[in-house]
Short mmCIF file of C-alpha atoms in Angstrom, two decimals:
data_model
loop_
_atom_site.label_atom_id
_atom_site.label_comp_id
_atom_site.label_asym_id
_atom_site.label_seq_id
_atom_site.Cartn_x
_atom_site.Cartn_y
_atom_site.Cartn_z
CA MET A 138 -78.64 -260.59 58.72
CA ASP A 139 -80.25 -259.00 55.66
CA ALA A 140 -83.33 -256.92 56.23
CA THR A 141 -85.05 -258.76 53.36
CA THR A 142 -85.18 -262.60 53.03
CA MET A 143 -86.63 -264.66 50.16
CA THR A 144 -89.42 -267.19 50.86
CA SER A 145 -89.68 -270.52 49.10
CA GLN A 146 -92.06 -268.83 46.68
CA ASN A 147 -89.38 -266.19 46.01
CA ARG A 148 -91.51 -263.47 47.59
CA PRO A 149 -89.58 -260.99 49.76
CA PHE A 150 -90.67 -260.24 53.29
CA SER A 151 -89.19 -257.66 55.65
CA ILE A 152 -87.50 -258.54 58.93
CA LYS A 153 -87.50 -255.87 61.61
CA LEU A 154 -84.25 -255.92 63.57
CA TRP A 155 -85.55 -253.57 66.27
CA PRO A 156 -86.56 -253.89 69.02
CA PRO A 157 -84.62 -256.98 70.25
CA SER A 158 -86.58 -259.64 72.13
CA GLN A 159 -86.60 -259.70 75.91
CA ASN A 160 -84.61 -262.94 75.76
CA THR A 161 -81.92 -261.26 73.60
CA ARG A 162 -81.68 -258.37 76.05
CA GLN A 163 -81.33 -260.76 79.02
CA VAL A 164 -78.59 -262.74 77.26
CA LEU A 165 -76.67 -259.48 76.74
CA VAL A 166 -77.06 -258.58 80.43
CA GLU A 167 -75.69 -261.97 81.49
CA ARG A 168 -72.76 -261.58 79.11
CA MET A 169 -71.92 -258.19 80.61
CA ILE A 170 -72.21 -259.57 84.16
CA ASN A 171 -69.64 -262.17 83.18
CA ASN A 172 -67.37 -259.52 81.63
CA LEU A 173 -67.49 -257.39 84.79
CA SER A 174 -67.02 -260.18 87.33
CA THR A 175 -64.46 -262.58 85.82
CA GLU A 176 -60.76 -262.29 85.08
CA SER A 177 -59.92 -260.76 81.71
CA ILE A 178 -57.41 -258.41 80.16
CA PHE A 179 -59.73 -255.52 81.00
CA THR A 180 -60.54 -256.46 84.59
CA GLN A 181 -56.84 -257.06 85.21
CA LYS A 182 -56.21 -253.50 84.09
CA TYR A 183 -59.21 -251.75 85.69
CA GLY A 184 -60.38 -254.06 88.47
CA ILE A 185 -63.06 -256.68 88.96
CA LEU A 186 -66.61 -256.28 90.41
CA ASN A 187 -68.42 -258.69 92.72
CA LYS A 188 -71.46 -260.51 91.33
CA GLU A 189 -74.03 -258.19 92.93
CA ASP A 190 -72.41 -254.98 91.65
CA ALA A 191 -71.78 -256.55 88.27
CA GLU A 192 -75.48 -257.45 87.94
CA ASP A 193 -76.66 -253.97 88.97
CA ASN A 194 -74.27 -252.31 86.54
CA ALA A 195 -75.05 -254.65 83.66
CA LYS A 196 -78.80 -254.06 84.01
CA TYR A 197 -78.29 -250.31 84.12
CA ILE A 198 -75.99 -250.36 81.08
CA GLU A 199 -78.41 -252.44 79.00
CA GLU A 200 -81.43 -250.30 79.88
CA LYS A 201 -79.55 -247.06 79.20
CA ALA A 202 -78.26 -248.34 75.84
CA PHE A 203 -81.73 -249.64 74.91
CA LEU A 204 -83.39 -246.26 75.60
CA THR A 205 -80.78 -244.43 73.54
CA ALA A 206 -81.15 -246.81 70.59
CA ASP A 207 -84.94 -246.83 70.87
CA GLN A 208 -85.01 -243.01 70.73
CA HIS A 209 -82.81 -243.20 67.64
CA HIS A 210 -85.21 -245.70 66.04
CA GLU A 211 -88.19 -243.44 66.81
CA ASN A 212 -86.62 -240.78 64.60
CA GLU A 213 -86.22 -243.34 61.78
CA PRO A 214 -89.46 -245.35 62.04
CA ASP A 215 -89.34 -246.52 58.42
CA GLY A 216 -85.93 -248.16 58.79
CA ASP A 217 -85.37 -251.87 59.43
CA GLY A 218 -83.75 -251.13 62.79
CA GLY A 219 -80.23 -252.02 61.71
CA SER A 220 -78.77 -248.67 62.73
CA ALA A 221 -80.55 -248.89 66.11
CA VAL A 222 -78.99 -252.33 66.71
CA GLN A 223 -75.53 -250.96 65.92
CA LEU A 224 -76.07 -247.99 68.24
CA TYR A 225 -77.35 -250.36 70.98
CA ALA A 226 -74.15 -252.41 70.76
CA ARG A 227 -71.89 -249.34 70.71
CA GLU A 228 -73.61 -247.81 73.74
CA CYS A 229 -73.30 -251.05 75.69
CA SER A 230 -69.59 -251.25 74.90
CA LYS A 231 -69.01 -247.59 75.79
CA LEU A 232 -70.87 -247.79 79.10
CA LEU A 233 -69.24 -251.09 79.97
CA LEU A 234 -65.81 -249.53 79.57
CA GLN A 235 -66.89 -246.53 81.68
CA VAL A 236 -67.91 -248.88 84.49
CA LEU A 237 -64.64 -250.81 84.27
CA LYS A 238 -62.63 -247.60 84.43
CA GLY A 239 -64.75 -246.03 87.16
CA GLY A 240 -65.14 -249.12 89.34
CA SER A 241 -68.94 -249.13 89.47
CA ILE A 242 -72.01 -247.04 88.92
CA LYS A 243 -72.94 -245.21 92.12
CA LYS A 244 -75.99 -245.98 94.26
CA ASP A 245 -78.06 -243.73 96.49
CA LYS A 246 -79.18 -244.43 100.08
CA GLU A 247 -82.12 -246.50 98.84
CA ASN A 248 -79.69 -248.64 96.84
CA HIS A 249 -80.94 -247.27 93.50
CA ILE A 250 -78.41 -246.91 90.72
CA VAL A 251 -77.38 -243.29 90.25
CA SER A 252 -76.58 -242.08 86.74
CA ASN A 253 -73.29 -240.18 86.70
CA GLU A 254 -74.24 -238.32 83.54
CA THR A 255 -74.95 -234.61 83.90
CA PHE A 256 -76.15 -233.53 80.42
CA PHE A 257 -79.53 -234.56 79.00
CA ASP A 258 -80.13 -233.53 75.39
CA ILE A 259 -83.10 -234.24 73.07
CA SER A 260 -82.09 -231.73 70.38
CA LYS A 261 -80.34 -234.19 68.08
CA GLY A 262 -81.98 -235.31 64.87
CA LYS A 263 -84.56 -233.59 62.70
CA ARG A 264 -86.35 -230.45 63.83
CA ALA A 265 -89.89 -231.68 64.48
CA PHE A 266 -93.02 -231.57 66.61
CA ILE A 267 -92.90 -233.79 69.68
CA GLU A 268 -95.98 -235.59 70.95
CA ALA A 269 -96.96 -236.51 74.52
CA GLU A 270 -96.19 -240.24 74.17
CA GLU A 271 -92.73 -239.53 72.79
CA VAL A 272 -92.03 -237.05 75.60
CA GLU A 273 -92.88 -239.66 78.20
CA LYS A 274 -90.46 -242.12 76.62
CA LEU A 275 -87.68 -239.58 75.91
CA LEU A 276 -87.70 -238.11 79.39
CA LYS A 277 -87.64 -241.45 81.21
CA PRO A 278 -83.94 -241.05 82.19
CA LEU A 279 -84.85 -237.81 83.98
CA GLN A 280 -87.16 -239.80 86.24
CA GLU A 281 -84.55 -242.31 87.38
CA PRO A 282 -84.09 -242.06 91.16
CA GLY A 283 -80.89 -240.28 92.13
CA ASN A 284 -79.96 -239.18 88.59
CA SER A 285 -77.25 -236.51 88.32
CA TYR A 286 -78.57 -234.41 85.44
CA SER A 287 -77.76 -230.75 85.99
CA LYS A 288 -77.92 -229.58 82.37
CA ILE A 289 -80.84 -230.12 79.98
CA CYS A 290 -81.39 -229.14 76.36
CA PHE A 291 -84.91 -229.31 74.89
CA SER A 292 -84.02 -227.31 71.79
CA ASN A 293 -85.07 -228.25 68.25
CA ARG A 294 -88.22 -230.13 69.32
CA SER A 295 -91.50 -228.22 69.20
CA PHE A 296 -93.69 -228.83 72.26
CA GLY A 297 -97.46 -228.65 72.06
CA LEU A 298 -99.73 -228.25 75.08
CA GLU A 299 -100.11 -231.99 75.82
CA ALA A 300 -96.38 -232.63 75.44
CA ALA A 301 -95.60 -229.73 77.79
CA GLN A 302 -98.05 -231.08 80.37
CA VAL A 303 -96.20 -234.41 80.38
CA ALA A 304 -92.85 -232.64 80.83
CA ASP A 305 -94.19 -230.35 83.57
CA PRO A 306 -93.96 -232.63 86.67
CA ILE A 307 -90.69 -234.15 85.46
CA LEU A 308 -89.01 -230.76 85.21
CA ALA A 309 -90.52 -229.63 88.51
CA SER A 310 -88.98 -232.66 90.22
CA LEU A 311 -85.55 -231.81 88.80
CA LYS A 312 -85.39 -228.07 89.33
CA SER A 313 -83.45 -228.22 92.58
CA GLN A 314 -80.49 -229.86 90.79
CA LEU A 315 -80.56 -228.06 87.43
CA LYS A 316 -77.84 -225.53 86.66
CA GLU A 317 -78.09 -225.08 82.88
CA VAL A 318 -81.36 -225.03 80.90
CA ASP A 319 -81.69 -224.66 77.13
CA LEU A 320 -85.27 -224.04 76.01
CA SER A 321 -84.37 -222.49 72.66
CA ASP A 322 -86.55 -223.21 69.61
CA LEU A 323 -89.16 -224.77 71.88
CA VAL A 324 -92.47 -223.90 70.15
CA ALA A 325 -91.68 -223.60 66.44
CA GLY A 326 -94.79 -223.84 64.25
CA ARG A 327 -97.27 -223.56 67.12
CA SER A 328 -100.04 -220.99 67.25
CA GLU A 329 -99.36 -217.97 69.45
CA ALA A 330 -101.99 -219.02 72.00
CA GLU A 331 -100.62 -222.55 72.35
CA ALA A 332 -96.98 -221.35 72.36
CA LEU A 333 -97.65 -218.93 75.21
CA LYS A 334 -99.35 -221.67 77.27
CA VAL A 335 -96.38 -223.99 76.68
CA MET A 336 -93.92 -221.29 77.73
CA ASN A 337 -95.95 -220.64 80.85
CA ILE A 338 -95.95 -224.35 81.78
CA PHE A 339 -92.17 -224.61 81.43
CA SER A 340 -91.70 -221.36 83.30
CA GLU A 341 -93.78 -222.41 86.30
CA ALA A 342 -92.23 -225.89 86.36
CA LEU A 343 -88.74 -224.40 86.62
CA GLU A 344 -89.64 -221.45 88.86
CA GLY A 345 -87.33 -221.35 91.87
CA SER A 346 -84.48 -223.23 90.23
CA VAL A 347 -81.04 -221.72 90.78
CA LEU A 348 -79.65 -221.60 87.27
CA LYS A 349 -76.27 -220.50 86.03
CA SER A 350 -77.26 -220.60 82.35
CA LEU A 351 -80.61 -220.00 80.61
CA ASN A 352 -81.19 -220.06 76.84
CA LEU A 353 -84.55 -218.83 75.52
CA SER A 354 -83.38 -218.07 71.97
CA ASN A 355 -85.29 -218.69 68.73
CA ASN A 356 -88.73 -218.56 70.31
CA ALA A 357 -90.16 -215.39 68.71
CA LEU A 358 -90.94 -214.24 72.23
CA GLY A 359 -91.95 -210.62 71.87
CA GLU A 360 -93.30 -209.00 75.01
CA LYS A 361 -95.96 -211.70 75.49
CA GLY A 362 -93.38 -214.46 75.34
CA VAL A 363 -91.03 -212.71 77.74
CA ARG A 364 -93.87 -212.33 80.24
CA ALA A 365 -94.93 -215.97 79.69
CA PHE A 366 -91.50 -216.88 81.05
CA GLY A 367 -91.94 -214.30 83.83
CA ALA A 368 -92.12 -216.74 86.76
CA LEU A 369 -88.85 -218.37 85.75
CA LEU A 370 -87.07 -215.08 85.03
CA LYS A 371 -88.20 -213.46 88.28
CA SER A 372 -86.82 -216.35 90.32
CA GLN A 373 -83.31 -216.12 88.88
CA SER A 374 -80.70 -214.22 90.89
CA GLN A 375 -77.59 -216.33 90.21
CA LEU A 376 -77.53 -216.31 86.40
CA GLU A 377 -74.10 -216.25 84.77
CA GLU A 378 -75.26 -216.77 81.17
CA LEU A 379 -78.41 -215.50 79.43
CA TYR A 380 -79.18 -216.03 75.74
CA LEU A 381 -82.05 -214.15 74.06
CA MET A 382 -81.17 -214.38 70.36
CA ASN A 383 -83.60 -214.18 67.45
CA ASP A 384 -86.51 -213.61 69.82
CA GLY A 385 -88.33 -210.65 68.30
CA ILE A 386 -87.36 -208.51 71.28
CA SER A 387 -89.04 -205.17 70.65
CA GLU A 388 -88.80 -202.03 72.76
CA GLU A 389 -91.63 -203.30 75.00
CA ALA A 390 -90.10 -206.76 75.31
CA ALA A 391 -86.73 -205.26 76.24
CA ARG A 392 -88.41 -203.27 79.00
CA ALA A 393 -90.10 -206.45 80.23
CA ILE A 394 -86.72 -208.20 80.44
CA CYS A 395 -85.28 -205.31 82.41
CA GLU A 396 -88.27 -205.44 84.75
CA LEU A 397 -88.46 -209.22 85.25
CA ILE A 398 -84.83 -210.15 85.88
CA PRO A 399 -84.23 -209.20 89.52
CA SER A 400 -80.45 -209.29 89.55
CA THR A 401 -77.64 -209.74 87.05
CA GLU A 402 -74.77 -209.10 89.43
CA LYS A 403 -73.21 -212.46 88.55
CA LEU A 404 -73.95 -212.34 84.82
CA LYS A 405 -70.89 -213.05 82.65
CA ILE A 406 -72.46 -213.73 79.24
CA LEU A 407 -75.37 -211.80 77.69
CA HIS A 408 -76.21 -212.58 74.05
CA PHE A 409 -78.91 -210.48 72.43
CA HIS A 410 -78.41 -211.10 68.70
CA ASN A 411 -80.88 -210.51 65.84
CA ASN A 412 -83.75 -208.72 67.52
CA MET A 413 -85.72 -205.61 66.57
CA THR A 414 -84.87 -203.69 69.70
CA GLY A 415 -84.15 -200.23 68.29
CA ASP A 416 -82.90 -197.27 70.30
CA GLU A 417 -85.51 -197.31 73.07
CA GLY A 418 -85.11 -201.04 73.53
CA ALA A 419 -81.33 -200.59 73.69
CA VAL A 420 -81.81 -198.05 76.46
CA ALA A 421 -83.77 -200.69 78.43
CA ILE A 422 -81.11 -203.36 77.80
CA SER A 423 -78.44 -200.88 78.86
CA GLU A 424 -80.03 -200.92 82.33
CA VAL A 425 -79.46 -204.69 82.48
CA VAL A 426 -75.86 -204.13 81.39
CA LYS A 427 -75.33 -201.51 84.09
CA ARG A 428 -76.37 -204.07 86.70
CA SER A 429 -73.84 -206.61 85.35
CA PRO A 430 -70.39 -205.55 86.60
CA LEU A 431 -68.90 -209.03 85.96
CA LEU A 432 -69.97 -209.15 82.30
CA GLU A 433 -67.28 -210.74 80.12
CA ASP A 434 -69.09 -211.48 76.85
CA PHE A 435 -71.71 -209.06 75.47
CA ARG A 436 -73.38 -209.58 72.09
CA CYS A 437 -75.92 -207.06 70.85
CA SER A 438 -75.57 -207.51 67.09
CA SER A 439 -78.24 -206.99 64.38
CA THR A 440 -80.63 -205.23 66.74
CA ARG A 441 -81.48 -202.05 64.77
CA VAL A 442 -79.77 -199.83 67.31
CA GLY A 443 -78.94 -196.28 66.20
CA ALA A 444 -76.85 -193.50 67.70
CA GLU A 445 -79.05 -192.90 70.77
CA GLY A 446 -79.13 -196.56 71.74
CA GLY A 447 -75.45 -196.94 70.85
CA VAL A 448 -74.48 -194.16 73.22
CA ALA A 449 -76.66 -195.65 76.00
CA LEU A 450 -75.11 -199.11 75.58
CA SER A 451 -71.60 -197.66 75.40
CA GLU A 452 -72.06 -195.72 78.62
CA ALA A 453 -73.54 -198.77 80.36
CA LEU A 454 -70.55 -200.89 79.31
CA ALA A 455 -68.27 -198.53 81.25
CA THR A 456 -69.20 -200.47 84.41
CA CYS A 457 -68.19 -203.81 82.83
CA THR A 458 -64.44 -203.62 83.33
CA HIS A 459 -64.06 -207.42 83.07
CA LEU A 460 -65.30 -207.42 79.47
CA LYS A 461 -63.35 -209.75 77.18
CA LYS A 462 -65.58 -210.12 74.13
CA LEU A 463 -67.73 -207.37 72.58
CA ASP A 464 -69.96 -207.90 69.53
CA LEU A 465 -72.00 -204.93 68.28
CA ARG A 466 -72.04 -205.81 64.58
CA ASP A 467 -74.70 -204.71 62.13
CA ASN A 468 -76.18 -201.71 63.93
CA MET A 469 -76.27 -197.99 63.09
CA PHE A 470 -74.22 -196.43 65.88
CA GLY A 471 -72.76 -193.86 63.50
CA VAL A 472 -69.92 -191.51 64.35
CA GLU A 473 -71.56 -190.42 67.62
CA GLY A 474 -71.95 -193.99 68.83
CA GLY A 475 -68.40 -194.86 67.76
CA ILE A 476 -66.91 -191.96 69.71
CA ALA A 477 -68.99 -192.83 72.80
CA LEU A 478 -67.79 -196.41 72.56
CA SER A 479 -64.15 -195.28 72.28
CA LYS A 480 -64.45 -193.48 75.60
CA THR A 481 -65.87 -196.59 77.27
CA LEU A 482 -63.21 -198.96 75.94
CA SER A 483 -60.43 -197.07 77.67
CA ASN A 484 -61.29 -198.98 80.88
CA HIS A 485 -61.26 -202.49 79.39
CA ALA A 486 -57.78 -203.98 79.67
CA TYR A 487 -58.94 -207.60 79.34
CA MET A 488 -60.49 -207.32 75.88
CA THR A 489 -59.57 -210.18 73.54
CA GLU A 490 -62.24 -209.92 70.81
CA VAL A 491 -63.89 -206.81 69.36
CA TYR A 492 -66.51 -207.03 66.58
CA LEU A 493 -67.59 -203.61 65.30
CA SER A 494 -68.35 -204.27 61.64
CA TYR A 495 -71.20 -202.48 59.84
CA ILE A 496 -71.98 -199.92 62.52
CA ASN A 497 -71.42 -196.91 60.23
CA MET A 498 -68.76 -195.22 62.37
CA GLU A 499 -66.73 -193.80 59.43
CA ASN A 500 -63.22 -192.41 59.79
CA GLU A 501 -63.87 -190.29 62.86
CA GLY A 502 -65.34 -193.12 64.91
CA ALA A 503 -62.79 -195.64 63.64
CA VAL A 504 -59.84 -193.39 64.54
CA ALA A 505 -61.27 -192.73 68.01
CA ILE A 506 -61.69 -196.45 68.68
CA ALA A 507 -58.28 -197.32 67.23
CA ASN A 508 -56.55 -194.74 69.41
CA THR A 509 -58.29 -196.10 72.51
CA LEU A 510 -57.60 -199.77 71.75
CA LYS A 511 -53.94 -199.00 71.13
CA GLU A 512 -53.59 -197.83 74.72
CA SER A 513 -56.07 -200.07 76.54
CA ALA A 514 -56.28 -203.50 74.86
CA PRO A 515 -52.84 -205.17 74.85
CA LEU A 516 -54.39 -208.66 74.85
CA LEU A 517 -56.61 -208.19 71.79
CA GLU A 518 -56.71 -211.25 69.51
CA VAL A 519 -59.57 -210.42 67.12
CA LEU A 520 -60.35 -207.03 65.58
CA ASP A 521 -63.28 -206.69 63.18
CA MET A 522 -64.11 -203.25 61.75
CA ALA A 523 -65.46 -204.25 58.34
CA GLY A 524 -67.99 -202.20 56.39
CA ASN A 525 -67.55 -198.84 58.12
CA ASP A 526 -66.65 -196.53 55.20
CA ILE A 527 -63.08 -196.28 56.48
CA THR A 528 -60.64 -194.65 54.04
CA ALA A 529 -56.86 -194.31 53.85
CA GLU A 530 -57.18 -191.16 55.97
CA ALA A 531 -57.77 -193.36 59.03
CA ALA A 532 -54.97 -195.81 58.13
CA PRO A 533 -52.20 -194.26 60.30
CA ALA A 534 -54.33 -194.59 63.46
CA LEU A 535 -55.40 -198.12 62.52
CA ALA A 536 -51.83 -199.13 61.72
CA ALA A 537 -50.55 -197.78 65.05
CA CYS A 538 -53.33 -199.66 66.87
CA ILE A 539 -52.61 -202.92 65.03
CA SER A 540 -48.88 -202.57 65.56
CA SER A 541 -49.39 -202.49 69.34
CA MET A 542 -51.45 -205.72 69.38
CA LYS A 543 -48.84 -208.46 69.62
CA HIS A 544 -51.48 -211.14 70.33
CA LEU A 545 -53.56 -210.34 67.22
CA SER A 546 -54.64 -213.47 65.33
CA LYS A 547 -57.57 -212.28 63.18
CA LEU A 548 -58.04 -208.94 61.43
CA ASN A 549 -61.10 -208.00 59.36
CA LEU A 550 -61.15 -204.65 57.59
CA SER A 551 -63.14 -205.79 54.55
CA GLU A 552 -65.65 -203.63 52.67
CA ASN A 553 -63.95 -200.33 53.38
CA GLU A 554 -62.05 -197.95 51.07
CA LEU A 555 -58.46 -198.22 52.28
CA LYS A 556 -56.96 -198.52 48.77
CA ASP A 557 -53.25 -199.20 48.32
CA GLU A 558 -52.17 -196.33 50.52
CA GLY A 559 -54.04 -197.58 53.58
CA THR A 560 -53.44 -201.27 52.85
CA ILE A 561 -49.67 -200.84 52.71
CA GLN A 562 -49.66 -199.10 56.08
CA ILE A 563 -51.79 -201.89 57.57
CA ALA A 564 -49.51 -204.53 56.02
CA ASN A 565 -46.39 -202.94 57.52
CA ALA A 566 -48.09 -202.86 60.93
CA LEU A 567 -48.62 -206.64 60.71
CA GLU A 568 -45.00 -207.47 60.02
CA GLY A 569 -44.01 -208.44 63.57
CA HIS A 570 -47.18 -210.34 64.45
CA SER A 571 -46.21 -214.00 64.89
CA LYS A 572 -49.68 -215.16 66.05
CA LEU A 573 -51.56 -213.86 63.01
CA THR A 574 -53.77 -216.50 61.33
CA GLU A 575 -56.40 -214.63 59.25
CA VAL A 576 -56.57 -211.31 57.41
CA ASP A 577 -59.61 -210.11 55.44
CA MET A 578 -59.01 -207.04 53.27
CA SER A 579 -61.55 -207.89 50.58
CA THR A 580 -63.47 -205.13 48.75
CA ASN A 581 -61.14 -202.26 49.63
CA LEU A 582 -60.26 -200.81 46.18
CA ILE A 583 -56.82 -202.43 46.52
CA ARG A 584 -54.56 -202.66 43.48
CA ARG A 585 -51.36 -204.47 42.66
CA ALA A 586 -48.92 -202.82 45.11
CA GLY A 587 -51.11 -203.22 48.18
CA ALA A 588 -52.05 -206.81 47.38
CA ARG A 589 -48.46 -207.81 46.70
CA LEU A 590 -47.05 -206.35 49.92
CA LEU A 591 -49.85 -207.77 52.07
CA ALA A 592 -49.27 -211.21 50.55
CA GLN A 593 -45.49 -211.01 51.09
CA ILE A 594 -45.91 -210.18 54.77
CA VAL A 595 -48.62 -212.66 55.80
CA VAL A 596 -47.26 -215.66 53.89
CA GLN A 597 -44.26 -215.70 56.23
CA LYS A 598 -46.35 -216.17 59.38
CA PRO A 599 -45.80 -219.65 60.88
CA GLY A 600 -49.43 -220.41 61.73
CA PHE A 601 -51.14 -218.34 59.05
CA LYS A 602 -54.37 -219.84 57.60
CA LEU A 603 -56.14 -217.43 55.23
CA LEU A 604 -55.71 -214.16 53.32
CA ASN A 605 -58.86 -212.77 51.68
CA ILE A 606 -58.25 -210.01 49.14
CA ASN A 607 -61.16 -210.82 46.84
CA GLY A 608 -63.37 -208.13 45.32
CA ASN A 609 -60.56 -205.63 44.72
CA TYR A 610 -59.03 -203.92 41.65
CA ILE A 611 -55.89 -206.03 41.29
CA SER A 612 -54.44 -206.23 37.77
CA ASP A 613 -53.93 -209.58 36.07
CA GLU A 614 -50.18 -209.17 36.61
CA GLY A 615 -50.81 -208.47 40.29
CA ILE A 616 -52.95 -211.60 40.61
CA ASP A 617 -50.16 -213.66 39.09
CA GLU A 618 -47.66 -212.16 41.54
CA VAL A 619 -49.85 -212.90 44.54
CA LYS A 620 -50.44 -216.48 43.41
CA ASP A 621 -46.71 -216.91 42.92
CA ILE A 622 -46.07 -215.70 46.49
CA PHE A 623 -48.45 -218.41 47.72
CA LYS A 624 -47.31 -221.10 45.29
CA LYS A 625 -46.02 -223.34 48.11
CA THR A 626 -49.15 -222.84 50.23
CA PRO A 627 -52.02 -222.07 47.81
CA ASP A 628 -54.66 -223.10 50.37
CA LEU A 629 -53.75 -220.02 52.46
CA LEU A 630 -54.98 -217.67 49.72
CA GLY A 631 -58.71 -217.14 49.42
CA PRO A 632 -60.59 -217.08 46.09
CA LEU A 633 -60.04 -214.20 43.68
CA ASP A 634 -63.06 -214.77 41.47
CA GLU A 635 -64.66 -211.41 42.30
CA ASN A 636 -61.57 -209.34 41.63
CA ASP A 637 -62.10 -206.68 38.94
CA PRO A 638 -58.89 -205.78 37.09
CA GLU A 639 -60.83 -203.29 34.94
CA GLY A 640 -61.75 -201.31 38.03
CA GLU A 641 -58.10 -200.46 38.48
CA ASP A 642 -58.13 -198.00 35.60
CA ALA A 643 -61.08 -196.03 36.93
CA ASP A 644 -59.49 -195.90 40.37
CA ALA A 645 -56.16 -194.84 38.91
CA ASP A 646 -57.87 -192.01 37.02
CA ASP A 647 -59.36 -190.77 40.29
CA ASP A 648 -55.91 -190.85 41.88
CA ASP A 649 -54.40 -188.91 38.97
CA ASP A 650 -56.78 -186.01 39.61
CA ASN A 651 -55.27 -185.61 43.06
CA ASP A 652 -51.60 -185.84 42.02
CA ASN A 653 -49.35 -182.83 42.58
CA GLU A 654 -48.17 -180.65 39.68
CA GLU A 655 -45.00 -182.66 39.10
CA GLY A 656 -47.04 -185.77 38.28
CA GLY A 657 -48.16 -188.81 40.28
CA GLU A 658 -46.26 -191.93 41.12
CA ASP A 659 -47.27 -195.28 39.70
CA GLU A 660 -48.41 -198.00 42.09
CA ASP A 661 -45.01 -199.70 42.30
CA GLU A 662 -43.34 -196.45 43.36
CA LEU A 663 -46.14 -195.80 45.84
CA GLY A 664 -45.64 -199.25 47.31
CA SER A 665 -41.89 -198.70 47.59
CA LYS A 666 -42.39 -195.39 49.31
CA LEU A 667 -45.01 -196.55 51.80
CA LYS A 668 -43.28 -199.84 52.60
CA ASN A 669 -40.72 -197.88 54.54
CA LEU A 670 -43.31 -195.79 56.35
CA GLU A 671 -42.68 -196.16 60.08
CA VAL A 672 -45.54 -196.55 62.55
CA ASP A 673 -44.92 -194.58 65.72
CA GLU A 674 -46.55 -196.43 68.63
CA ALA A 675 -46.47 -193.25 70.68
CA ASP A 676 -48.91 -191.46 68.35
#
C-alpha cells in the first residue's frame, strides 16, 4: 500500500502504516498458531507443537516482534511506518523459525514464558537523549518474568535524572543475573551535576552484582565520576574485563580507581585508552596491574605517560605472565621506558600482539625490545613499532627479531628513518614468512632499491593483503617497477600519492657525504649487496 492516497478531490492524505490494529495483530497470532501446530514442510522437519504451546509461543513471538518494531518506529517518528511493518514481519518470521528449531520457548515454574535471549541492547540508532517514557517502553523486555538477559548495553543513549530513575528498579531486579554491563557514553550532553546523579543511580542499582565485564568508557568521568560509580566498583571482585577509555582519568581519578576496585585477581582485559593520566596516574594504574596476574590484554595508549610512568607500568607487567596483547601506543616512554619494558617482556611467552608505536624509544630502546622479543615471543603475530625515530643502525636487531617470528602477519615500522639499508634487511627477514598479510613501511626515506626488494618479497606471499610504502623518496622509475611487480594484484599495493621522488636527490647527497674514499655505491649496487646479507638468529 502506498503511504499517500488520492481523494476524489485529488487531495493527498497520509496513511500511517504503524502501529497495526489489535485485530491485525490477533490475526497474525492465529496464523502463527496454525503454522506451529499443523503439518507442514517445516513442522515435518523440526517437529510439531500442541495447541497450548503453539498459542503461548505465538503470543510471545508477536509481542516480542511488535516491541522491536515499535522501538524502531520511535527512532523514525516522521516516517509512515513502512520500515517498522517490514521489521515486524521479519522478526516474526525469525522468531517463528527459532521456535520450530528449538521445540518451544521455555516456561518458568509459574508457567510464564521465559525469553532465551541473553543480550539486551539499546545502543542502536542515532546518539540521542532518552526520556523517561521511552525508557519505560524500551526496557519492558527486561521486566518479563523469568527472562534470561545476562548482558546489557545502554551505550549511545544519554540518560537524564528522570530516565535513570525509571531504569533504577528494573536494573536492581536484574542484578543477580547480569554478567556483562556496558554503560559507556551514558550521560553525553548532561550537566556535571545531573550526570553525577545519574551515575550514582546506576551504580547503586547494580551494586552487589557479580559481573565479568564492565564498560564505563566515554563518560568523561574524572575523579568525581569514578567515585559516583564507587558503590558498583567496590562490589566487584570477579571482574574479567574492565574498560575505562576516553574517561578523562587524571592522576586523582587513577588513584580513585586503584582504591575502589577491591580485587582484580581474575582480570583478563584492562583497557585504559585516551586519558590524561600522566606519570603519577600511571603509577596508580600500575598497582592495579600488579594485582592482575591473569591479565591477557592490556591497553594503556594515548595516556600522556612519560619515562617514570612507563617504567612503573613495565615493572608491574612483569607479574602478568599470561599477557597476549600489549598496547602502549602514543606515550612518551623514551629510551628509559623502552629498556625497562624490554626487561619485562622476557617473561611473556604467550604474546601475540605488541603495539609500541610513537613512544619515543629510539634505536636503543628498539634494539633492546627487539632482542628480547626474538628470544621470548615465538607466537607473535602483530608487531607495531612505528614513529620511534628508528634508523638503519637498529635494522640488524629488528631483522633478527622479525626473522624468528614465523607466525608474523602484520608488521608496522612506518614513520621511522630506516632508509634503503634498513629496509632491505627487514625485507630479507620477511622472506620465509608464509602468514604475512600486511606490511607498513611508509615514510622511511626509502628509495628505489628498498622499495623494489620489499615489493618482490611480499607479493609472493599467498595470503598477503597490503603493502604501504607511501611517503618515501622512490624515483619515478622505482614507482613504475613496484607497480609492475604488483600488476597482477594491484589492490595489494597501497596508494603512492605522497611519495616524493625529488626527495631522493637530497637523501642521496647526504649518503654521498658518508661514502668511503673510493666512492659510494649507487642504490642498485647497495640493494644487490644487502640482498645477500644473512640474518643470524643467534645474535
